[in-house]
GROMACS .gro file of C-alpha atoms in nm:
model
  115
    1UNK     CA    1   2.427   3.379  -2.244
    2UNK     CA    2   2.411   2.997  -2.245
    3UNK     CA    3   2.207   2.833  -2.519
    4UNK     CA    4   1.972   2.664  -2.271
    5UNK     CA    5   1.888   2.996  -2.101
    6UNK     CA    6   1.816   3.158  -2.438
    7UNK     CA    7   1.598   2.861  -2.531
    8UNK     CA    8   1.408   2.891  -2.201
    9UNK     CA    9   1.348   3.266  -2.240
   10UNK     CA   10   1.229   3.219  -2.598
   11UNK     CA   11   0.989   2.942  -2.494
   12UNK     CA   12   0.854   3.151  -2.204
   13UNK     CA   13   0.785   3.440  -2.442
   14UNK     CA   14   0.611   3.206  -2.685
   15UNK     CA   15   0.407   3.061  -2.396
   16UNK     CA   16   0.289   3.405  -2.284
   17UNK     CA   17   0.201   3.503  -2.642
   18UNK     CA   18  -0.006   3.185  -2.665
   19UNK     CA   19  -0.166   3.272  -2.332
   20UNK     CA   20  -0.261   3.617  -2.460
   21UNK     CA   21  -0.417   3.467  -2.772
   22UNK     CA   22  -0.599   3.205  -2.563
   23UNK     CA   23  -0.739   3.457  -2.314
   24UNK     CA   24  -0.840   3.692  -2.598
   25UNK     CA   25  -1.026   3.407  -2.770
   26UNK     CA   26  -1.193   3.311  -2.441
   27UNK     CA   27  -1.315   3.666  -2.388
   28UNK     CA   28  -1.414   3.715  -2.754
   29UNK     CA   29  -1.617   3.392  -2.759
   30UNK     CA   30  -1.763   3.484  -2.418
   31UNK     CA   31  -1.713   3.128  -2.289
   32UNK     CA   32  -1.911   3.082  -1.970
   33UNK     CA   33  -2.016   3.449  -1.991
   34UNK     CA   34  -1.656   3.533  -1.897
   35UNK     CA   35  -1.646   3.865  -2.084
   36UNK     CA   36  -1.951   3.989  -1.896
   37UNK     CA   37  -1.806   3.879  -1.561
   38UNK     CA   38  -1.472   4.051  -1.623
   39UNK     CA   39  -1.612   4.367  -1.782
   40UNK     CA   40  -1.880   4.438  -1.519
   41UNK     CA   41  -1.690   4.347  -1.201
   42UNK     CA   42  -1.478   4.595  -1.010
   43UNK     CA   43  -1.213   4.321  -0.978
   44UNK     CA   44  -1.241   4.223  -1.346
   45UNK     CA   45  -0.896   4.357  -1.435
   46UNK     CA   46  -0.737   4.147  -1.161
   47UNK     CA   47  -0.925   3.838  -1.283
   48UNK     CA   48  -0.814   3.901  -1.642
   49UNK     CA   49  -0.451   3.951  -1.541
   50UNK     CA   50  -0.461   3.635  -1.326
   51UNK     CA   51  -0.614   3.439  -1.613
   52UNK     CA   52  -0.341   3.564  -1.846
   53UNK     CA   53  -0.056   3.501  -1.599
   54UNK     CA   54  -0.162   3.154  -1.486
   55UNK     CA   55  -0.224   3.038  -1.842
   56UNK     CA   56   0.111   3.193  -1.939
   57UNK     CA   57   0.289   2.991  -1.673
   58UNK     CA   58   0.122   2.669  -1.790
   59UNK     CA   59   0.176   2.735  -2.161
   60UNK     CA   60   0.539   2.836  -2.103
   61UNK     CA   61   0.613   2.518  -1.911
   62UNK     CA   62   0.450   2.301  -2.174
   63UNK     CA   63   0.625   2.489  -2.454
   64UNK     CA   64   0.965   2.445  -2.287
   65UNK     CA   65   0.899   2.076  -2.213
   66UNK     CA   66   0.804   2.010  -2.575
   67UNK     CA   67   1.116   2.187  -2.703
   68UNK     CA   68   1.342   1.992  -2.466
   69UNK     CA   69   1.183   1.658  -2.557
   70UNK     CA   70   1.228   1.731  -2.927
   71UNK     CA   71   1.605   1.769  -2.875
   72UNK     CA   72   1.663   1.394  -2.860
   73UNK     CA   73   1.955   1.250  -3.049
   74UNK     CA   74   1.903   0.931  -3.243
   75UNK     CA   75   2.155   0.660  -3.161
   76UNK     CA   76   2.236   0.425  -3.449
   77UNK     CA   77   2.395   0.156  -3.233
   78UNK     CA   78   2.175  -0.134  -3.137
   79UNK     CA   79   2.173  -0.231  -2.774
   80UNK     CA   80   1.937  -0.425  -2.556
   81UNK     CA   81   1.998  -0.785  -2.656
   82UNK     CA   82   1.855  -1.007  -2.924
   83UNK     CA   83   1.494  -1.010  -2.803
   84UNK     CA   84   1.492  -1.391  -2.803
   85UNK     CA   85   1.222  -1.527  -2.571
   86UNK     CA   86   1.344  -1.721  -2.270
   87UNK     CA   87   1.191  -2.062  -2.201
   88UNK     CA   88   0.994  -2.050  -1.876
   89UNK     CA   89   0.850  -2.402  -1.867
   90UNK     CA   90   1.172  -2.577  -1.758
   91UNK     CA   91   1.136  -2.727  -1.409
   92UNK     CA   92   1.387  -2.615  -1.147
   93UNK     CA   93   1.479  -2.807  -0.832
   94UNK     CA   94   1.455  -2.599  -0.513
   95UNK     CA   95   1.589  -2.722  -0.181
   96UNK     CA   96   1.374  -2.665   0.125
   97UNK     CA   97   1.561  -2.612   0.449
   98UNK     CA   98   1.400  -2.619   0.794
   99UNK     CA   99   1.440  -2.240   0.826
  100UNK     CA  100   1.256  -2.171   0.500
  101UNK     CA  101   0.936  -2.349   0.601
  102UNK     CA  102   0.657  -2.141   0.758
  103UNK     CA  103   0.585  -2.192   1.127
  104UNK     CA  104   0.308  -2.431   1.217
  105UNK     CA  105  -0.026  -2.252   1.218
  106UNK     CA  106   0.118  -1.937   1.060
  107UNK     CA  107  -0.044  -1.834   0.734
  108UNK     CA  108   0.115  -1.558   0.530
  109UNK     CA  109  -0.157  -1.391   0.324
  110UNK     CA  110   0.055  -1.099   0.207
  111UNK     CA  111  -0.109  -0.827   0.419
  112UNK     CA  112  -0.058  -0.683   0.764
  113UNK     CA  113  -0.252  -0.817   1.059
  114UNK     CA  114  -0.379  -0.605   1.345
  115UNK     CA  115  -0.201  -0.659   1.671
   0.00000   0.00000   0.00000
C-alpha cells in the first residue's frame, strides 16, 4: 500500500478517535443539555451517531491537513533576489498619442454605467 494512503488511513482513524472523545466529553459535560436531548428522544441514537460521524469527518480532514503541511522540506538555497528596495521617485517620460487620450466629454470613473 502506498505511503500516502497509509498516512491518510491513520489520520482518519485518529480523527474518528478524537471525535469519539469530543462527543463523549460533550455528553458528559451536558453542554446545552445535549445528554438529556439525546437520552430522552426516540431519535437520540441517530443524533448521537450523526454528531460522531460529522465531527469525525471534520477532525479527520483537519488531522490529515496538519500532517501533510508538516511534511515540508526545508530548502537551504537562497532564492528571491537581494531584497534591495527599488527607487520609485524617478520621473519617467510618457508619450501621449492621439489614440490614448479620452474622448471629449467621456469620463472614466472605473465603474459600469447603466445603458
